[in-house]
Coordinates of C-alpha atoms and ligand atoms in Angstrom, one line a residue:
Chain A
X1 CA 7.1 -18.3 6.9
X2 CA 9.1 -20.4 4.5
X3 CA 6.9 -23.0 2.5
X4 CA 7.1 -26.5 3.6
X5 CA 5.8 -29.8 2.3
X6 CA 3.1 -31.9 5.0
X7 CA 2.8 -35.3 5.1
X8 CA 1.2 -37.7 7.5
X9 CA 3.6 -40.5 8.7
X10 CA 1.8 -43.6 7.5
X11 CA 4.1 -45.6 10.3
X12 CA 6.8 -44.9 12.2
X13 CA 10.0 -46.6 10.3
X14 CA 9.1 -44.5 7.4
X15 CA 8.7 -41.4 9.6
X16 CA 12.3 -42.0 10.6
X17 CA 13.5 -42.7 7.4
X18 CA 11.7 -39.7 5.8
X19 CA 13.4 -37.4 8.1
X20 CA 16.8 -38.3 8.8
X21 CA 17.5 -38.2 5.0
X22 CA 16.4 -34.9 4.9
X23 CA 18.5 -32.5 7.2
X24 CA 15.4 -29.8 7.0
X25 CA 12.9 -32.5 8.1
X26 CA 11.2 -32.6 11.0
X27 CA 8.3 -34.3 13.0
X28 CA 5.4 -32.7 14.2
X29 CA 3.0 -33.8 16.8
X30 CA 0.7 -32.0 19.1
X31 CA 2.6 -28.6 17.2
X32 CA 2.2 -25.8 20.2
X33 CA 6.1 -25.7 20.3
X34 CA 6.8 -26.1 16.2
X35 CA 4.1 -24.6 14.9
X36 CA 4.9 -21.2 17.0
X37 CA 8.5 -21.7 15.9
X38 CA 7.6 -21.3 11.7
X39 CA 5.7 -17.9 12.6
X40 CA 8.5 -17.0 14.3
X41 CA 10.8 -17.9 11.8
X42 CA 12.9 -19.7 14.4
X43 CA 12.3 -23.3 12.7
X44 CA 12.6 -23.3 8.8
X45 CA 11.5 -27.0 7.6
X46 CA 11.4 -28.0 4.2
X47 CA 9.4 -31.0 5.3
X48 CA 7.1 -31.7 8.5
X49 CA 6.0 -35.4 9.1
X50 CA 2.9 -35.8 11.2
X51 CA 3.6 -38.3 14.0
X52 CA 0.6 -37.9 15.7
X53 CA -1.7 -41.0 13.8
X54 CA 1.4 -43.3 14.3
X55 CA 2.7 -43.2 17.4
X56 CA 1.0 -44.9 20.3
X57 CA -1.6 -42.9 22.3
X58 CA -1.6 -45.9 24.9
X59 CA -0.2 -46.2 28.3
X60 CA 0.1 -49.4 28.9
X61 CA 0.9 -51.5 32.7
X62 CA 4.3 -53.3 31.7
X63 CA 6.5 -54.9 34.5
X64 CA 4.7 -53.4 37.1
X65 CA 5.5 -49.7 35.8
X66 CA 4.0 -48.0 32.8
X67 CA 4.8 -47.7 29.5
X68 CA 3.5 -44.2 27.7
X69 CA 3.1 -44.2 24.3
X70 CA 4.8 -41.0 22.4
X71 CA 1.5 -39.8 21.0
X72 CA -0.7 -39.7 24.7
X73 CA -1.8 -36.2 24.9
X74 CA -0.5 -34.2 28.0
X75 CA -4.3 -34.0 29.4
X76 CA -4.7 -37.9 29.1
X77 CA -1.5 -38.6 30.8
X78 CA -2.5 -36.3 33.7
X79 CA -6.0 -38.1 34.2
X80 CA -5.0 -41.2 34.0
X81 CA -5.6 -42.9 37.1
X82 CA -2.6 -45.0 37.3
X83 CA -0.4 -41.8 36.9
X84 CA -2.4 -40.1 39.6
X85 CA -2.5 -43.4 42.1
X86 CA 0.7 -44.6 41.0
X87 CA 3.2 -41.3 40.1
X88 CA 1.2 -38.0 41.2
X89 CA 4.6 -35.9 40.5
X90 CA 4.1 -36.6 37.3
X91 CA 0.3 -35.7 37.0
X92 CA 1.4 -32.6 39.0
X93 CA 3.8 -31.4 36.9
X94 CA 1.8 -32.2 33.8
X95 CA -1.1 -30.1 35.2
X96 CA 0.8 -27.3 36.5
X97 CA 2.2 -26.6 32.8
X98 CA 0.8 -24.7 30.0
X99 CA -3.4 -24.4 29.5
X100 CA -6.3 -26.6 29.4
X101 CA -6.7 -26.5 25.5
X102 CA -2.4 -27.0 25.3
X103 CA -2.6 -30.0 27.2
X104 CA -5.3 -31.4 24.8
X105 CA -2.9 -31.0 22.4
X106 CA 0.6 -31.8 23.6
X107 CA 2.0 -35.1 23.5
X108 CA 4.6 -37.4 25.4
X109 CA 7.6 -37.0 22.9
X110 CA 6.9 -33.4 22.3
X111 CA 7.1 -31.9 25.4
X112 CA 10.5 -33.4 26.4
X113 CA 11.5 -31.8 22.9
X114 CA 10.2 -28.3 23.7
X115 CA 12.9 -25.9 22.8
X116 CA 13.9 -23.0 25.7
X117 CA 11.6 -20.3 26.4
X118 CA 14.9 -18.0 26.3
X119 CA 13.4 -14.7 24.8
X120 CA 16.8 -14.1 22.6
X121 CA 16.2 -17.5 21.4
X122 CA 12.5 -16.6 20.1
X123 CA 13.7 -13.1 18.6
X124 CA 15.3 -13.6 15.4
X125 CA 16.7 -10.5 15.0
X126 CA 18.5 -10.9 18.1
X127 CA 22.2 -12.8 18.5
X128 CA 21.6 -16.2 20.0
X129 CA 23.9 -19.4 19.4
X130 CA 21.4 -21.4 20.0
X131 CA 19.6 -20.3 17.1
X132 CA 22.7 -19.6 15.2
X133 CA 26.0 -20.8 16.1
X134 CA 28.7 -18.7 17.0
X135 CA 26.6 -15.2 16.9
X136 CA 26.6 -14.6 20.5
X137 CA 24.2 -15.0 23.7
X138 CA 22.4 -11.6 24.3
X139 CA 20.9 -13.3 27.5
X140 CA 24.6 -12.9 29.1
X141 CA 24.0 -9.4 30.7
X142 CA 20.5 -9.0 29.2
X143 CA 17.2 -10.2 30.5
X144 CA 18.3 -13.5 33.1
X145 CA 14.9 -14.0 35.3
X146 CA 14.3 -17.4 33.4
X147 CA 17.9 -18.3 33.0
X148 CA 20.4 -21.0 34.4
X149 CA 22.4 -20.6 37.7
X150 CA 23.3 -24.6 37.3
X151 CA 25.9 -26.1 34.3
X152 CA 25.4 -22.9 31.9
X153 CA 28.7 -22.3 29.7
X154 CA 30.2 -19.3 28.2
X155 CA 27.7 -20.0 25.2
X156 CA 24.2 -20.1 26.7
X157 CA 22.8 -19.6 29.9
X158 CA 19.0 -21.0 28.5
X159 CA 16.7 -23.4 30.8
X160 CA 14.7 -26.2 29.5
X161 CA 10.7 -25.3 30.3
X162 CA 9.3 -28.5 30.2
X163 CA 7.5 -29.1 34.0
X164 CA 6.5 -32.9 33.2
X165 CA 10.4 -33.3 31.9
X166 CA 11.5 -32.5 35.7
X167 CA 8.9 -35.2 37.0
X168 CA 10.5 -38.1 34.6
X169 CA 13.4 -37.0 35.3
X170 CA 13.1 -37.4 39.2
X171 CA 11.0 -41.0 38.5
X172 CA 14.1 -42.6 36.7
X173 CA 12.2 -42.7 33.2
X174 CA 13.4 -44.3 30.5
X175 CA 13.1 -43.3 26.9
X176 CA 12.7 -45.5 23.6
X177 CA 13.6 -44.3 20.5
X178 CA 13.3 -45.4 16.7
X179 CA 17.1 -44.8 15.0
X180 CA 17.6 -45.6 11.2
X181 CA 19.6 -48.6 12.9
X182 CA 17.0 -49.8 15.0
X183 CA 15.2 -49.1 18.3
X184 CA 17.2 -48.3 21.6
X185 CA 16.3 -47.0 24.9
X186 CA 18.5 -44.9 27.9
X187 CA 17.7 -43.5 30.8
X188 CA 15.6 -40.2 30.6
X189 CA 18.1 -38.3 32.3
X190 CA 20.6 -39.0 29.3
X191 CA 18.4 -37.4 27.0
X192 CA 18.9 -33.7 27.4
X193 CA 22.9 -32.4 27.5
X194 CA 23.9 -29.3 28.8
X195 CA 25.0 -26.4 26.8
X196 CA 28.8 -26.2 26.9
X197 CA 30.5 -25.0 23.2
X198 CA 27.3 -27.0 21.3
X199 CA 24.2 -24.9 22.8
X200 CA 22.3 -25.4 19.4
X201 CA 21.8 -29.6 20.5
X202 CA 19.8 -29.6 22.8
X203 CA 19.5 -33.7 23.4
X204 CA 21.9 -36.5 22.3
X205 CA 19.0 -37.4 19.8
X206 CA 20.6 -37.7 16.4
X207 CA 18.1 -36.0 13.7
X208 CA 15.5 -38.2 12.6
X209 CA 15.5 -40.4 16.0
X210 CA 11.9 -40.6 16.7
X211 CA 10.5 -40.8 20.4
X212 CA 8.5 -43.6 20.3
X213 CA 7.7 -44.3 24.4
X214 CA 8.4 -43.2 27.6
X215 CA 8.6 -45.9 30.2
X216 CA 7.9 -45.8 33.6
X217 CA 10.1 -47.7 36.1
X218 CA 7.8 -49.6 38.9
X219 CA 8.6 -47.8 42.4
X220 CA 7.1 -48.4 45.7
X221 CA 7.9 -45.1 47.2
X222 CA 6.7 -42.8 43.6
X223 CA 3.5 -42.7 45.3
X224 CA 4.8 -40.1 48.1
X225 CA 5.6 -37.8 45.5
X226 CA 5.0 -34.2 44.7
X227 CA 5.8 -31.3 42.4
X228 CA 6.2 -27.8 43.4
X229 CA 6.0 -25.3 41.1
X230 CA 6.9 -20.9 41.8
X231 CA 5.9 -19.2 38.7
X232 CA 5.5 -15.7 38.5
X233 CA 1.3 -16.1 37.9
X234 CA -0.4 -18.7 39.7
X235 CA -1.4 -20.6 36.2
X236 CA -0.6 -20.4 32.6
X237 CA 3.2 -19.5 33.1
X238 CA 6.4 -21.3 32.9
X239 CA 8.4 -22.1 36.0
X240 CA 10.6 -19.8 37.9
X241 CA 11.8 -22.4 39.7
X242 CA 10.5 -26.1 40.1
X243 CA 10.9 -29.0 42.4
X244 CA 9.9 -32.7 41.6
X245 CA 10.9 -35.4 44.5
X246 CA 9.9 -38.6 46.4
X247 CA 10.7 -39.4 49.5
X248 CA 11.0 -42.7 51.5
X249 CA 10.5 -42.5 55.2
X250 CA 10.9 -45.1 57.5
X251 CA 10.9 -44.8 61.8
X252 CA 11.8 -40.9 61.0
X253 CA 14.6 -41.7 58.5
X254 CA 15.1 -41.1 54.9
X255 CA 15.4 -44.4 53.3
X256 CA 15.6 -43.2 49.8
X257 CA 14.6 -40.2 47.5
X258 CA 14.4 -38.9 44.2
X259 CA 15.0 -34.7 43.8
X260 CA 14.8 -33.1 40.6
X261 CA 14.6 -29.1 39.8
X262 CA 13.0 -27.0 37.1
X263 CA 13.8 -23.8 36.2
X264 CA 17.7 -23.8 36.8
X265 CA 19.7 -25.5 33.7
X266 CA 19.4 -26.7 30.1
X267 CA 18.3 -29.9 31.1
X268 CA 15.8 -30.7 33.9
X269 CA 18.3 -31.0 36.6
X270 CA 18.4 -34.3 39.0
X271 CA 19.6 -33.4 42.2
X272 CA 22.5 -35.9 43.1
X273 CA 23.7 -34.3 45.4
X274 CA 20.9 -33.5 47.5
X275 CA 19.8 -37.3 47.5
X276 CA 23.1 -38.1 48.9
X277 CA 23.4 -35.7 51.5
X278 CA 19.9 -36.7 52.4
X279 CA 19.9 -40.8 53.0
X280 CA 20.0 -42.3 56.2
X281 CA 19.2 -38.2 57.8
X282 CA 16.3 -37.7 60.2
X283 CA 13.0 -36.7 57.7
X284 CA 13.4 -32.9 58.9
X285 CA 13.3 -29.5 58.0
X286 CA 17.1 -29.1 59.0
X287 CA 18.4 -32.2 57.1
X288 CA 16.1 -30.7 53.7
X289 CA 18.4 -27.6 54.2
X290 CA 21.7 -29.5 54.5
X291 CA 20.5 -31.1 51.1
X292 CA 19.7 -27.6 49.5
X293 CA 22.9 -26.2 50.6
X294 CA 24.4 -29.3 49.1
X295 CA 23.0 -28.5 45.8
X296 CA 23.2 -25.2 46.0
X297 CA 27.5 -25.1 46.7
X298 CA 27.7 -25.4 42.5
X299 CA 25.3 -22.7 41.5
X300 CA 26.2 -18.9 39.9
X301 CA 23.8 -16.5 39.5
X302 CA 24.0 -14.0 36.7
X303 CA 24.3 -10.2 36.0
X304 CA 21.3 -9.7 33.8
X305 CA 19.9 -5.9 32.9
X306 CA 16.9 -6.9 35.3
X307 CA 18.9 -7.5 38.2
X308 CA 20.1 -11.1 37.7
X309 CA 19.1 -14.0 38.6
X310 CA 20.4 -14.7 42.0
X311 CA 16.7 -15.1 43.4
X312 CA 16.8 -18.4 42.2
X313 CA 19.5 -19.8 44.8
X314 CA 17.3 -19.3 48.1
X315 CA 13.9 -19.8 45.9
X316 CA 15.2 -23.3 44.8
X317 CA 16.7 -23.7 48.8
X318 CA 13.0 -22.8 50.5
X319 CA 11.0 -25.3 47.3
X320 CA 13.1 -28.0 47.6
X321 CA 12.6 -27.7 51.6
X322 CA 8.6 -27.0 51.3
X323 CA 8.1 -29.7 49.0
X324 CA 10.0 -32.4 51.2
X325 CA 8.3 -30.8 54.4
X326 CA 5.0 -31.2 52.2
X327 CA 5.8 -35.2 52.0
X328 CA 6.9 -35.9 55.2
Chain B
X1 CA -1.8 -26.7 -2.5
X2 CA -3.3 -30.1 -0.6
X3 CA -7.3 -30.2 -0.2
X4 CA -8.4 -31.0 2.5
X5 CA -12.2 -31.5 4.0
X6 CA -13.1 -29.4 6.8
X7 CA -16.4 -30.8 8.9
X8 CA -17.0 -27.3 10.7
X9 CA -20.2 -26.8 12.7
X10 CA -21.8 -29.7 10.9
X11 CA -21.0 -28.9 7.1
X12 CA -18.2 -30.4 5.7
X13 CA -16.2 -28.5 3.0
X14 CA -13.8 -28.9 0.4
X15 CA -10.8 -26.4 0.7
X16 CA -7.2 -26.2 -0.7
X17 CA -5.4 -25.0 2.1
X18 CA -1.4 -23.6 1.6
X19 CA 0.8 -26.2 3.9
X20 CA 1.4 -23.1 6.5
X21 CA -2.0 -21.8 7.0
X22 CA -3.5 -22.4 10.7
X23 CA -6.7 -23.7 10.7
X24 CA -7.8 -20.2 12.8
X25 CA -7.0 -18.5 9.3
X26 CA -8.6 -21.2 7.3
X27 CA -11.9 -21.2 9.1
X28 CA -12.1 -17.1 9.1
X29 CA -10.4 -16.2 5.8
X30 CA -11.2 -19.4 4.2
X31 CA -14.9 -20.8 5.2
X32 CA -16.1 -16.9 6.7
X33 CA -16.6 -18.3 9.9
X34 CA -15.1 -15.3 12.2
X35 CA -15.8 -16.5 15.6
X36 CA -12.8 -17.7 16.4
X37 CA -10.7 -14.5 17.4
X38 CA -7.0 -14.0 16.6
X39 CA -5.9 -12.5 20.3
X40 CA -1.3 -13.5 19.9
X41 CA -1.5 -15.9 17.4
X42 CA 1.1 -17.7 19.6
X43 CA -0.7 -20.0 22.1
X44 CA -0.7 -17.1 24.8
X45 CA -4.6 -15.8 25.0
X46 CA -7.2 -18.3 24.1
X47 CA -9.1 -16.2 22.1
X48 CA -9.0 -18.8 19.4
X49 CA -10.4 -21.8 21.1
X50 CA -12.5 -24.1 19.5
X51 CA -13.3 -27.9 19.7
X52 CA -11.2 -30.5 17.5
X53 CA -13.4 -33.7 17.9
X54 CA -14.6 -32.6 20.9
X55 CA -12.0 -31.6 22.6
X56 CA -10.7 -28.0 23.3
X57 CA -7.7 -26.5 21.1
X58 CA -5.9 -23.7 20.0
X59 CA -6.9 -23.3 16.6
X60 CA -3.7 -20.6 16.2
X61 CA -1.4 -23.2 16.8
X62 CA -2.8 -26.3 14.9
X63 CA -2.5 -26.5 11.1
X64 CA -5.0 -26.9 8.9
X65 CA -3.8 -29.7 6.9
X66 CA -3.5 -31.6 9.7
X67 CA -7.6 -31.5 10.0
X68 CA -8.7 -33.6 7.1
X69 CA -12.0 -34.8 7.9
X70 CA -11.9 -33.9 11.7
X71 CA -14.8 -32.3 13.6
X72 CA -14.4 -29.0 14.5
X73 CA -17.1 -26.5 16.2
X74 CA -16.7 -23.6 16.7
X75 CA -18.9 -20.7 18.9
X76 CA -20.7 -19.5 15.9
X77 CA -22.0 -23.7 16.2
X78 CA -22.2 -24.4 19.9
X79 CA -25.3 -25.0 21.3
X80 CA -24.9 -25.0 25.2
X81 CA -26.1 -23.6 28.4
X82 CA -23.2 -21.8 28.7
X83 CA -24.2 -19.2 26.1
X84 CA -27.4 -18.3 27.7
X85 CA -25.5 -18.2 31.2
X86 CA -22.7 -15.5 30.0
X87 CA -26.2 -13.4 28.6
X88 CA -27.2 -13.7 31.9
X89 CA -24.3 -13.1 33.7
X90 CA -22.9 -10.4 31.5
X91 CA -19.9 -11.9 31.8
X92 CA -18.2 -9.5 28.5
X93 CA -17.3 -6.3 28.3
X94 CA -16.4 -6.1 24.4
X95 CA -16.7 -9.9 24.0
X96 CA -13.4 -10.3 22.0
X97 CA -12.4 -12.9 23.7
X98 CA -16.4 -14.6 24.3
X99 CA -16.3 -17.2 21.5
X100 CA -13.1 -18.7 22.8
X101 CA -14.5 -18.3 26.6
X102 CA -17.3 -20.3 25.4
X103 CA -15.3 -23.6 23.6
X104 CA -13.2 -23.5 26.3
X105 CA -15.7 -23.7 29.4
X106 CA -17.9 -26.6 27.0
X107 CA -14.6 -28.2 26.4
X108 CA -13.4 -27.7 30.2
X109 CA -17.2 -29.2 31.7
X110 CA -16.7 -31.9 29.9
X111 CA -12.9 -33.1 31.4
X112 CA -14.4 -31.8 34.5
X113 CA -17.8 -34.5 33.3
X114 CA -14.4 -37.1 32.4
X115 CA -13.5 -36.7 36.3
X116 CA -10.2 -34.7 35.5
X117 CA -8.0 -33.3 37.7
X118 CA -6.5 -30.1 37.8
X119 CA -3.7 -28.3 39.4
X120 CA -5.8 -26.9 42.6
X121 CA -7.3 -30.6 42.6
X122 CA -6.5 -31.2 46.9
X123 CA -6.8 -34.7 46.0
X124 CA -5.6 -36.3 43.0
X125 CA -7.4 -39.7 43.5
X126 CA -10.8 -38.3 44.8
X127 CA -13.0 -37.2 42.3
X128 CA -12.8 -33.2 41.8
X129 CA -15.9 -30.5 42.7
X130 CA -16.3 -27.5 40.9
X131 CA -15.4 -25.1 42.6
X132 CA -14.7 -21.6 41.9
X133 CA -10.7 -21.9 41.9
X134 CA -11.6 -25.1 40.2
X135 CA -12.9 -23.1 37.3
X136 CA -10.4 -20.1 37.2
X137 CA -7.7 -22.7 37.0
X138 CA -9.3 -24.5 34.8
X139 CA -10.2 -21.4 32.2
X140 CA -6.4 -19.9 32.8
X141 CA -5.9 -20.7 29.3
X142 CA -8.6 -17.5 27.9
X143 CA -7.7 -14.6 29.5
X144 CA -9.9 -11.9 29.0
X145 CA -8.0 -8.0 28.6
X146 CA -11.7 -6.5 30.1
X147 CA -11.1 -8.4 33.2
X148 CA -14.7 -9.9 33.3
X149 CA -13.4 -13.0 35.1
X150 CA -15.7 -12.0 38.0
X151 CA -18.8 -12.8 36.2
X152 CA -17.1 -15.6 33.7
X153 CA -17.4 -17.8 36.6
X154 CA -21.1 -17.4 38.2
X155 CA -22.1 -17.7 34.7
X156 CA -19.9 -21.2 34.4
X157 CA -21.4 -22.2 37.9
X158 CA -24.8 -21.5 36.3
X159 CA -24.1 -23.3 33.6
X160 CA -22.8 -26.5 35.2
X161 CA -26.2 -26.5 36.9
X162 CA -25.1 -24.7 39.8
X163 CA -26.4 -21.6 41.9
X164 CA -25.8 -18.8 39.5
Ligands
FAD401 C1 1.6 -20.2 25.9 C2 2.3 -21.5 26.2 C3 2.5 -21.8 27.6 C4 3.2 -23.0 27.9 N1 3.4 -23.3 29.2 C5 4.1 -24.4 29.5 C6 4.4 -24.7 30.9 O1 4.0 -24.0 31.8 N2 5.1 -25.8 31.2 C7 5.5 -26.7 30.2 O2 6.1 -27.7 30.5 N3 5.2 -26.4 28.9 C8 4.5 -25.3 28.5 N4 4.3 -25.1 27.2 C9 4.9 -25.9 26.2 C10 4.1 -27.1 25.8 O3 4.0 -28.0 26.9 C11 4.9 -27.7 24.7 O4 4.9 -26.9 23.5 C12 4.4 -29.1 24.3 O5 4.5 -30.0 25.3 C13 5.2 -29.6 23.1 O6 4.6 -30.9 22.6 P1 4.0 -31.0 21.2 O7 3.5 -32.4 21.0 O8 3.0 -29.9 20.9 O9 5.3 -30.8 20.3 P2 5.6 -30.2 18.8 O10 5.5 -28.7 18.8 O11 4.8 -31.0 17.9 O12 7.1 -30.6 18.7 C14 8.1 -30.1 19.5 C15 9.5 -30.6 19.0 O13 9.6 -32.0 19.3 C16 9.8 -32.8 18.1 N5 9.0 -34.0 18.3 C17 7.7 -34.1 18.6 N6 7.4 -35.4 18.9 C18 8.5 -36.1 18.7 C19 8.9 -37.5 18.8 N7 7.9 -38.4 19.2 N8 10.1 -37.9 18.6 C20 11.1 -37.0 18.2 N9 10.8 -35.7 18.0 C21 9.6 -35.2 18.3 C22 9.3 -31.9 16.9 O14 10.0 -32.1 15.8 C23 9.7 -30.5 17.5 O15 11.0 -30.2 17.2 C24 3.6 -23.9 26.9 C25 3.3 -23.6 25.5 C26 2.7 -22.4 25.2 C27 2.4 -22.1 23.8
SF4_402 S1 20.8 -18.2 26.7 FE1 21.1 -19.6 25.0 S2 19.1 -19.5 24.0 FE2 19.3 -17.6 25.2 S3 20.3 -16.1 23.9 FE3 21.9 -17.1 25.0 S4 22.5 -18.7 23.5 FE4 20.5 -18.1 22.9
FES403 S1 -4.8 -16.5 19.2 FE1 -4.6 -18.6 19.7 S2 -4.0 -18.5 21.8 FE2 -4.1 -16.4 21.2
FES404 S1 -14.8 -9.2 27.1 FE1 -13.2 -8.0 26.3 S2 -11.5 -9.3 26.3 FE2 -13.0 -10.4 27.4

């Protein structure tokens, strides 16, 4: 491991300005993603800036939805009762993810940030362009089980691991973020950008924008919510494939909905099309599968050494179909 | 190097720790305290488990310079039922992974104390009962390479003042 200077963030400007004047910088908060990346030698800072005493560990009721600090801990977001009452997908997915002892220690604005579990990515000694651009993507005909059949490129084929990103992302979340020029906010979907020829950027984040809160749009119909989860161990594992929806029934007929998956692209991945196909249909089994197929009409499975990856298209068909059959 | 002041088990220290030290190798190599084990050194096992102001943590993954003047306990200072139930229960083969079992199941009866949820929770707005999936889902996070799981969770039952 490369030796780095550690300081704690004595407020959040500073933070900011601290590390977007130093390209090697980074933040660190709960540090079970960053701290396993300087043993690996994946991440080589120069300078880590502790987050974790300055940013909020609050979540707050603001305009009828909630407003979640950047510092709350995975495990206090989960038990929160207003997430639980209010948003269960979220507590789901935040439950379903990682360990008991992780959660204590993950945060709000660290988990979106998680970088792929792509075992290329993790093995230095292996081509990867996310790591470093323009060497290559050994996961293209190598090991695909955890990899993309949704909006991969020629360049990387990675997934983004994050379970609780897939519930925000289905929940129409909005981020905030601190910027050298000031504080902004966008929708959470925005934030992560799929691979194309730039598979090293993960998000549209600039270096040195901090995280600062994850807000919580109010929504009548969140409450009939659910996450699914297939893993290939019934805890402690990352998804396979992952569903995150809400659904609005009135008089037998979807109203509205909210469908996002896990497990199949560089970015949690809202289902559009699905939602479409799926207003105004009877709540049934039959209509779920016309939404599946919907989604499904884009996706490409890929040759991988361990058979590919083509699994994933009926997996995602029969979770997105139990999980709306679950909430009808 | 930075000092820092490590409260461990009740004695606070004075250490100069190197930036990239974990607090695992800081209370083993550091302050002889060799109870928490080194299983992956990556998050993946538990084995390193101890309690950060009360709270459960991976020790592997949480540096040491970040712990000025926290709390930490480790097995070699817990003082909890749960010790005398794994005696009990023989719930080790070759008890590598023991001192992290026993954080982590004092760390996980307290959320459960806290009214926590878990994943197998039926219902996320009724209050949770301990049951058995309760507790394997909640102590996924040490897994234990002798396979004693079977009598890890009578001894936790025993220990959260249930029938043994
Ligand atoms: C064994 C294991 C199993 C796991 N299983 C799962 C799982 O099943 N599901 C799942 O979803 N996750 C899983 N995880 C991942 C875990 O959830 C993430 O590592 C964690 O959420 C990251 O949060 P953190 O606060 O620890 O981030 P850190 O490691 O501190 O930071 C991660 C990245 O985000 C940046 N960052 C942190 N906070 C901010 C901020 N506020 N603003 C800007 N940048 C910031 C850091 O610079 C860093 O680049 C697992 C991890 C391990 C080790
Ligand atoms: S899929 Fe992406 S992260 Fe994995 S090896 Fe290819 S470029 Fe790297
Ligand atoms: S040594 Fe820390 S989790 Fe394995
Ligand atoms: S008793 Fe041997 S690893 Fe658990």
């Amino acid at each position: 491991m490369k030796p780095f200077d550690y300081r704690t963030a004595t407020d959040m400007g500073t933070a900011v300005a601290e590390v977007s004047g130093r390209p090697d910088a980074r933040f660190v908060a709960g540090g079970t993603n960053l701290v396993d990346h300087l043993k690996l030698g994946v991440a080589e800072p120069d300078l880590l800036v502790d987050i974790t005493a300055v940013t909020s560990a609050a979540v707050e009721d603001r305009d009828g939805g909630l407003w979640i600090g950047a510092g709350v801990r995975n495990s206090d977001l989960a038990a929160d009762r207003r997430v639980r009452e209010r948003y269960p997908v979220l507590a789901q997915a935040l439950l379903s993810g990682a360990s008991g002892q992780l959660r204590n220690m993950a945060t709000t604005g660290g988990n979106p940030l998680q970088r792929t579990r792509c075992v290329y990515f993790q093995d230095v000694t292996t081509p990867c362009n996310k790591r470093v651009p323009g060497s290559g993507c050994s996961a293209i005909g190598g090991y695909t089980r955890y990899h993309a059949i949704l909006g991969a490129s020629e360049h990387c084929v990675a997934t983004h691991p994050s379970d609780m990103a897939v519930a925000l992302s289905a929940l129409d979340a909005k981020v905030h973020v601190l910027t050298p020029e000031g504080e902004r906010s966008f929708p959470f979907v925005d934030l992560h950008r799929l691979p194309g020829e730039k598979p090293d950027q993960d998000t549209r984040l600039q270096h040195g924008d901090l995280i600062t809160a994850i807000e919580l749009p109010p929504s009548p119909f969140a409450q009939q919510s659910r996450y699914r989860k297939v893993r290939d161990r019934a805890s402690y594992a990352f998804a396979l494939v992952s569903v995150a929806a809400a659904l609005d029934v009135a008089d037998g007929i979807v109203r509205d909905v909210r469908i996002a998956l896990g497990g199949v692209a560089h970015t949690p991945w809202r289902a559009y099309k699905a939602e479409q196909v799926l207003r105004g249909q009877p709540a049934e089994v039959a209509s779920y599968r016309l939404a599946a197929d919907a989604e499904m009409a884009d996706a490409r499975a890929l040759d991988g050494i361990d058979g590919g990856n083509g699994f994933k298209i009926p997996l995602v068909t029969r979770t997105l179909v139990a999980t709306l059959r679950d909430l009808t | 190097m930075p000092e820092i002041t490590v409260r461990a088990n009740g004695h606070a220290r004075r250490v100069a720790v190197d930036t990239r030290s974990t607090l695992l190798d800081v209370l083993r190599e550091q302050l002889g305290d060799t109870s928490p084990k080194k299983g992956c050194d990556h998050g993946q096992c538990g084995a390193c488990t101890v309690l950060l102001s009360g709270r459960r943590v991976l020790s592997c993954l949480t540096l040491a310079v970040s712990c000025d003047d926290a709390e930490v306990t480790t097995a070699a200072g817990v003082s909890h039922a749960v010790q005398q139930a794994f005696v009990d229960h023989d719930a080790f083969q070759c008890g590598y992974c023991t001192p992290g079992q026993i954080c982590s199941a004092v760390g996980m009866l307290d959320e459960f104390a806290d009214g926590w949820p878990s994943h197998v929770t039926p219902d996320l707005t009724a209050a949770p009962e301990l049951t058995d999936d309760e507790m394997a889902e909640r102590m996924s996070g040490n897994l234990c390479r002798c396979g004693a799981y079977a009598n890890i969770v009578p001894a936790l039952r025993q220990a959260a003042g249930g029938p043994g």
